Short mmCIF file of C-alpha atoms and ligand atoms in Angstrom, two decimals:
data_model
loop_
_atom_site.label_atom_id
_atom_site.label_comp_id
_atom_site.label_asym_id
_atom_site.label_seq_id
_atom_site.Cartn_x
_atom_site.Cartn_y
_atom_site.Cartn_z
CA MET A 3 19.24 2.01 -4.40
CA LYS A 4 21.81 3.56 -6.23
CA LYS A 5 20.13 6.92 -5.46
CA VAL A 6 20.17 6.09 -1.95
CA PHE A 7 24.00 4.96 -1.78
CA LEU A 8 24.93 8.31 -3.94
CA ILE A 9 23.36 10.55 -0.75
CA LEU A 10 25.01 8.69 1.38
CA LEU A 11 28.26 9.03 -0.13
CA ILE A 12 27.53 12.49 -0.66
CA LEU A 13 27.08 12.63 3.20
CA ILE A 14 30.20 10.55 4.10
CA THR A 15 32.20 12.58 2.54
CA PHE A 16 31.07 16.59 2.91
CA GLY A 17 28.47 16.20 5.95
CA PHE A 18 30.58 17.20 8.52
CA SER A 19 32.50 19.53 6.33
CA MET A 20 33.03 23.10 7.60
CA LYS A 21 31.23 25.79 5.95
CA LEU A 22 32.41 29.71 5.81
CA ILE A 23 29.22 31.60 5.72
CA LYS A 24 28.91 34.91 4.72
CA VAL A 25 26.25 36.82 7.32
CA GLU A 26 27.05 40.17 6.03
CA ASP A 27 29.73 42.38 5.19
CA ASN A 28 33.24 41.35 7.25
CA LEU A 29 30.96 39.10 8.97
CA TYR A 30 31.58 35.14 8.92
CA MET A 31 30.53 32.43 10.59
CA VAL A 32 29.95 28.52 10.72
CA ARG A 33 27.11 26.86 11.97
CA GLY A 34 27.78 23.63 14.09
CA HIS A 35 25.55 20.65 13.94
CA ASP A 36 22.99 19.91 16.46
CA GLY A 37 23.80 17.71 19.00
CA LEU A 38 26.35 16.67 21.58
CA PRO A 39 30.22 15.89 20.05
CA SER A 40 30.69 12.43 18.20
CA LYS A 41 32.87 10.67 16.42
CA GLU A 42 31.11 11.61 12.96
CA ASN A 43 31.03 15.85 13.86
CA LYS A 44 34.10 15.53 15.46
CA GLY A 45 33.01 18.08 18.37
CA PHE A 46 31.74 20.45 15.57
CA ILE A 47 28.43 21.37 17.22
CA SER A 48 28.41 25.17 17.88
CA ASN A 49 29.36 28.31 15.84
CA ALA A 50 32.15 30.64 15.50
CA PHE A 51 32.14 34.12 14.30
CA ALA A 52 35.06 36.23 12.67
CA VAL A 53 34.67 39.90 12.31
CA LEU A 54 37.12 41.56 9.55
CA THR A 55 38.67 44.88 10.58
CA ASN A 56 41.10 47.19 8.74
CA GLU A 57 43.62 45.23 11.16
CA GLY A 58 42.76 42.63 11.74
CA TRP A 59 40.41 39.54 12.85
CA VAL A 60 38.56 39.66 15.58
CA VAL A 61 36.37 36.24 16.60
CA ILE A 62 34.76 35.08 19.15
CA ASP A 63 33.59 31.43 19.64
CA SER A 64 36.73 28.76 19.21
CA LEU A 65 34.80 25.57 18.22
CA THR A 66 35.81 22.50 20.39
CA THR A 67 38.98 21.34 19.20
CA PRO A 68 42.10 22.96 18.03
CA GLU A 69 41.78 21.03 14.87
CA LEU A 70 38.25 22.54 14.06
CA ALA A 71 39.89 25.83 14.73
CA ARG A 72 42.91 25.41 12.56
CA GLU A 73 39.85 24.48 9.84
CA PHE A 74 38.28 27.65 10.82
CA ILE A 75 41.13 29.59 10.52
CA LYS A 76 42.25 28.46 7.45
CA LEU A 77 38.44 29.59 5.69
CA ILE A 78 38.66 32.97 7.46
CA LYS A 79 42.49 33.63 6.09
CA LYS A 80 40.85 32.21 2.33
CA GLU A 81 39.14 35.67 2.59
CA SER A 82 42.13 38.21 4.29
CA ASN A 83 45.65 37.17 5.58
CA LYS A 84 45.24 39.70 8.40
CA PRO A 85 46.13 38.54 11.41
CA ILE A 86 43.81 37.32 14.59
CA LEU A 87 43.69 39.65 16.77
CA TYR A 88 41.23 38.51 19.57
CA LEU A 89 39.52 35.31 20.45
CA ILE A 90 36.26 36.37 22.55
CA VAL A 91 35.19 33.41 24.42
CA THR A 92 31.29 33.63 25.66
CA HIS A 93 31.63 30.71 28.17
CA TYR A 94 34.03 27.75 29.34
CA HIS A 95 31.97 24.87 27.82
CA LEU A 96 33.80 22.74 25.59
CA ASP A 97 32.29 23.83 22.52
CA HIS A 98 33.44 27.14 22.43
CA TRP A 99 36.30 27.71 24.21
CA TYR A 100 38.45 24.11 23.67
CA GLY A 101 39.57 25.30 20.56
CA ALA A 102 41.71 27.79 21.67
CA LYS A 103 44.92 26.89 21.25
CA ALA A 104 44.57 27.08 17.73
CA PHE A 105 44.21 31.05 18.27
CA LYS A 106 47.04 31.09 20.55
CA GLU A 107 49.26 29.61 18.17
CA LYS A 108 48.13 32.70 16.07
CA LYS A 109 49.07 34.69 18.35
CA ALA A 110 45.14 36.34 18.78
CA ARG A 111 44.81 37.81 22.74
CA ILE A 112 42.26 35.71 24.09
CA VAL A 113 39.18 37.69 25.99
CA GLY A 114 37.42 36.09 28.68
CA HIS A 115 35.25 36.52 32.02
CA LYS A 116 36.83 36.60 35.44
CA ASN A 117 35.61 33.15 36.20
CA LEU A 118 36.35 31.86 33.24
CA LYS A 119 40.47 33.17 34.80
CA GLU A 120 39.92 31.50 38.38
CA VAL A 121 38.29 28.25 37.02
CA TYR A 122 41.36 27.44 34.71
CA GLU A 123 43.78 29.15 37.41
CA SER A 124 42.00 26.88 40.48
CA GLY A 125 42.37 23.24 38.43
CA GLU A 126 38.80 22.61 38.37
CA ALA A 127 38.36 23.25 34.06
CA GLU A 128 41.41 20.79 33.91
CA GLN A 129 39.17 17.74 36.08
CA VAL A 130 36.04 19.01 34.33
CA LEU A 131 38.29 18.68 30.69
CA GLU A 132 39.67 15.33 31.60
CA ALA A 133 36.12 13.88 32.76
CA GLN A 134 35.21 15.12 29.28
CA LYS A 135 37.77 12.96 27.45
CA GLN A 136 36.63 9.98 29.30
CA ILE A 137 32.97 11.06 27.88
CA PHE A 138 33.34 12.18 24.19
CA LYS A 139 36.78 9.78 23.80
CA GLY A 140 39.16 10.29 20.90
CA ILE A 141 37.48 13.80 20.37
CA LEU A 142 38.99 16.24 22.65
CA ASP A 143 42.76 14.03 23.16
CA ASN A 144 44.70 17.35 21.71
CA VAL A 145 42.74 19.94 23.83
CA GLU A 146 44.99 22.12 26.27
CA LEU A 147 43.08 24.70 28.21
CA ILE A 148 44.23 28.14 27.32
CA PRO A 149 43.12 31.09 29.68
CA PRO A 150 42.07 34.18 28.81
CA ASP A 151 45.27 37.38 28.70
CA ILE A 152 42.64 40.26 28.95
CA THR A 153 39.33 39.40 31.80
CA VAL A 154 36.16 41.30 32.18
CA ALA A 155 35.04 41.51 35.99
CA GLU A 156 31.11 40.16 36.83
CA GLY A 157 28.91 42.83 35.57
CA LYS A 158 32.01 44.98 34.16
CA SER A 159 32.52 46.42 30.03
CA PHE A 160 35.26 47.93 28.01
CA THR A 161 35.18 48.34 24.92
CA ILE A 162 37.62 47.05 22.18
CA ARG A 163 38.54 49.94 19.04
CA ILE A 164 39.57 48.69 15.44
CA GLY A 165 39.33 51.47 13.58
CA LYS A 166 35.44 52.26 12.88
CA ASP A 167 35.12 49.39 14.27
CA GLU A 168 33.94 49.22 18.27
CA PHE A 169 33.13 46.18 20.36
CA GLU A 170 31.44 46.19 23.40
CA ILE A 171 32.38 43.25 25.37
CA LYS A 172 30.33 42.49 29.06
CA ALA A 173 30.88 40.05 31.59
CA MET A 174 27.43 38.59 32.63
CA ASN A 175 26.24 37.89 36.13
CA PRO A 176 25.25 33.64 36.30
CA ALA A 177 22.82 33.10 33.74
CA HIS A 178 23.62 29.91 31.20
CA THR A 179 26.98 29.42 33.61
CA ASN A 180 29.06 32.01 35.51
CA THR A 181 31.45 32.47 32.73
CA ASP A 182 29.38 34.42 30.15
CA VAL A 183 30.57 36.90 28.33
CA ILE A 184 28.54 39.02 25.23
CA VAL A 185 29.99 41.73 22.28
CA TYR A 186 28.16 43.69 21.08
CA TRP A 187 29.39 45.39 17.37
CA LYS A 188 28.36 48.89 18.47
CA ASN A 189 28.55 50.45 15.29
CA ARG A 190 27.04 47.46 13.15
CA LYS A 191 24.19 46.86 16.30
CA VAL A 192 25.21 43.25 16.12
CA LEU A 193 24.80 40.54 19.26
CA PHE A 194 26.95 37.58 19.34
CA ALA A 195 25.10 36.21 22.39
CA GLY A 196 27.31 33.00 23.23
CA ASP A 197 24.59 30.56 24.49
CA LEU A 198 22.57 32.53 26.01
CA VAL A 199 19.67 33.01 23.29
CA TYR A 200 17.79 30.50 20.88
CA LYS A 201 15.32 30.10 19.37
CA ASP A 202 13.56 26.66 18.18
CA ARG A 203 16.14 24.94 20.73
CA ILE A 204 16.42 24.07 23.80
CA PRO A 205 18.42 26.06 25.96
CA PHE A 206 20.45 23.67 28.32
CA MET A 207 20.30 25.11 31.66
CA GLY A 208 21.60 22.35 33.68
CA ASP A 209 25.53 23.65 34.32
CA ARG A 210 26.50 23.44 37.29
CA ASN A 211 26.70 27.15 37.69
CA ALA A 212 24.04 28.44 35.55
CA SER A 213 21.76 30.39 37.61
CA SER A 214 17.43 30.09 35.25
CA LYS A 215 16.60 32.91 37.53
CA GLY A 216 20.05 35.40 36.61
CA TRP A 217 19.14 34.40 32.45
CA LEU A 218 15.84 35.64 32.67
CA LYS A 219 17.64 38.61 34.04
CA ALA A 220 20.73 38.72 31.80
CA LEU A 221 17.48 38.66 28.41
CA GLU A 222 16.19 41.48 30.21
CA GLU A 223 19.28 43.10 29.59
CA LEU A 224 20.29 41.90 26.44
CA LYS A 225 16.34 43.43 25.16
CA LYS A 226 17.85 46.60 26.01
CA TYR A 227 20.15 46.29 22.93
CA ASP A 228 19.63 47.93 19.82
CA ALA A 229 20.77 44.59 18.04
CA LYS A 230 19.32 43.98 14.37
CA VAL A 231 21.43 40.94 14.30
CA ILE A 232 21.57 38.58 17.33
CA LEU A 233 24.52 35.97 16.58
CA GLY A 234 24.07 32.76 19.24
CA GLY A 235 26.43 29.85 19.31
CA HIS A 236 24.15 27.06 18.12
CA ASN A 237 21.36 28.96 15.44
CA TYR A 238 21.35 30.72 12.01
CA PRO A 239 21.02 34.50 12.82
CA LEU A 240 18.44 36.24 14.74
CA ASP A 241 16.54 39.16 15.49
CA LYS A 242 15.62 40.30 18.70
CA SER A 243 11.84 38.01 18.85
CA ALA A 244 15.14 35.08 20.20
CA ILE A 245 14.62 36.86 23.06
CA ASP A 246 11.81 36.31 23.69
CA TRP A 247 11.14 32.45 22.99
CA THR A 248 14.41 31.96 24.88
CA TYR A 249 12.99 33.85 28.26
CA ASN A 250 9.27 31.87 27.35
CA TYR A 251 11.26 28.88 27.61
CA ILE A 252 13.02 29.58 30.90
CA LYS A 253 9.86 31.27 32.59
CA PHE A 254 7.33 27.69 31.19
CA VAL A 255 9.82 25.72 33.51
CA ARG A 256 10.63 27.77 36.46
CA ASN A 257 6.47 28.45 36.88
CA THR A 258 6.00 25.02 36.17
CA VAL A 259 8.98 23.50 38.26
CA LYS A 260 7.61 25.84 40.43
CA LYS A 261 4.16 25.14 40.83
CA LEU A 262 4.33 21.51 41.12
CA LYS A 263 6.97 21.49 43.80
CA ASP A 264 4.98 23.73 46.35
CA LYS A 265 2.33 21.11 45.84
CA GLY A 266 4.43 18.99 47.29
CA TYR A 267 5.62 16.70 44.19
CA PHE A 268 8.78 15.34 43.91
CA ILE A 269 11.10 15.70 41.21
CA ASP A 270 10.37 12.59 39.03
CA GLU A 271 6.68 13.15 39.15
CA ILE A 272 7.52 16.63 37.94
CA LYS A 273 9.36 14.87 35.09
CA GLN A 274 6.50 13.11 34.38
CA ALA A 275 4.15 15.85 34.65
CA PHE A 276 5.92 18.19 31.96
CA LYS A 277 4.62 15.20 29.24
CA GLY A 278 2.61 16.70 26.71
CA ASN A 279 3.92 20.09 26.78
CA PRO A 280 4.20 22.80 24.05
CA TYR A 281 8.12 22.25 23.89
CA GLU A 282 8.38 18.25 23.14
CA LYS A 283 8.91 18.96 19.30
CA VAL A 284 11.70 21.10 19.72
CA LYS A 285 15.21 20.13 19.13
CA MET A 286 17.66 18.91 21.97
CA TYR A 287 14.41 18.58 24.43
CA GLY A 288 14.93 14.87 24.77
CA VAL A 289 18.70 15.63 25.64
CA PHE A 290 18.37 19.01 27.90
CA HIS A 291 14.79 19.39 29.00
CA ASN A 292 14.98 17.06 32.08
CA GLN A 293 18.61 18.35 33.16
CA ASN A 294 16.71 21.96 32.90
CA VAL A 295 14.03 20.60 35.00
CA TYR A 296 16.38 19.19 37.52
CA LYS A 297 18.82 21.71 38.04
CA VAL A 298 15.04 24.65 38.48
CA PHE A 299 14.24 22.13 41.12
CA ASN A 300 17.46 22.51 43.04
CA GLU A 301 18.12 25.90 42.56
CA LEU A 302 14.52 27.02 43.58
CA ASP A 303 15.64 25.50 47.34
CA LEU A 304 18.73 27.97 47.67
CA GLU A 305 15.66 31.22 45.91
CA LEU A 306 13.97 33.54 48.66
CA GLU A 307 11.66 35.12 46.54
ZN1 LIG B 11 27.56 26.67 26.43
#
């Protein structure tokens, strides 16, 4: 019994603390918990990455809240007190963008997809934030949306050079969202893939601006990079086999929905027909899979192949 209490105490005290992991020389990450934002995890449900260049830090993704972002900043500043030069936001989801204010306070320049700026300026992002504050009560109270200072238009890329380090930033066509940006750290062959690549975790394909068809194309594009490490928003470091893993799941959902839809199945019958499929035991299946099926069902109506 005593042992159980001790384990519980350790979990309560340290279970949700943020730990900086050194991936390689000058490359650090924090690894978020798997799940949706909750009082227990305080919204720490995704990864953030930091690269130390000779002039300062380049950070990829902001975490969910300014509080979490400040904790992350404190950790990297312990490694080096050099300034934070850039925060690159891989897409508009709360766990990648909502902590941006803490980086703005540190005078970092915010880089993102052109559509991220548009969704901010149209007020759509603010509406989403207000709705999410209701869903995830008490977690997002200090979030303030920050638009990107530097934007990249869909399908375009640009390169940031800092000393010997080169970062190619590419704005993708709609895939996981319509604001997806990837970063390729060229001289180190490290690909920051945002939420486009996963392994042993079900991707979320249910965003209002997602395109499963576009996502497959994006993955084909990512395969062309000579990446030796892929860093995604919700896994430990991956290799290129993760691109295939993600591709296969999306393809499986699309093919299955398509086949059943052509037979005249309704959405609920299609959801039922997925019972017993090989992905059922994969992390986040219960949270995302049915939303993915529903989204693909609707997407297929709009696709002319
Ligand atoms: Zn996401």
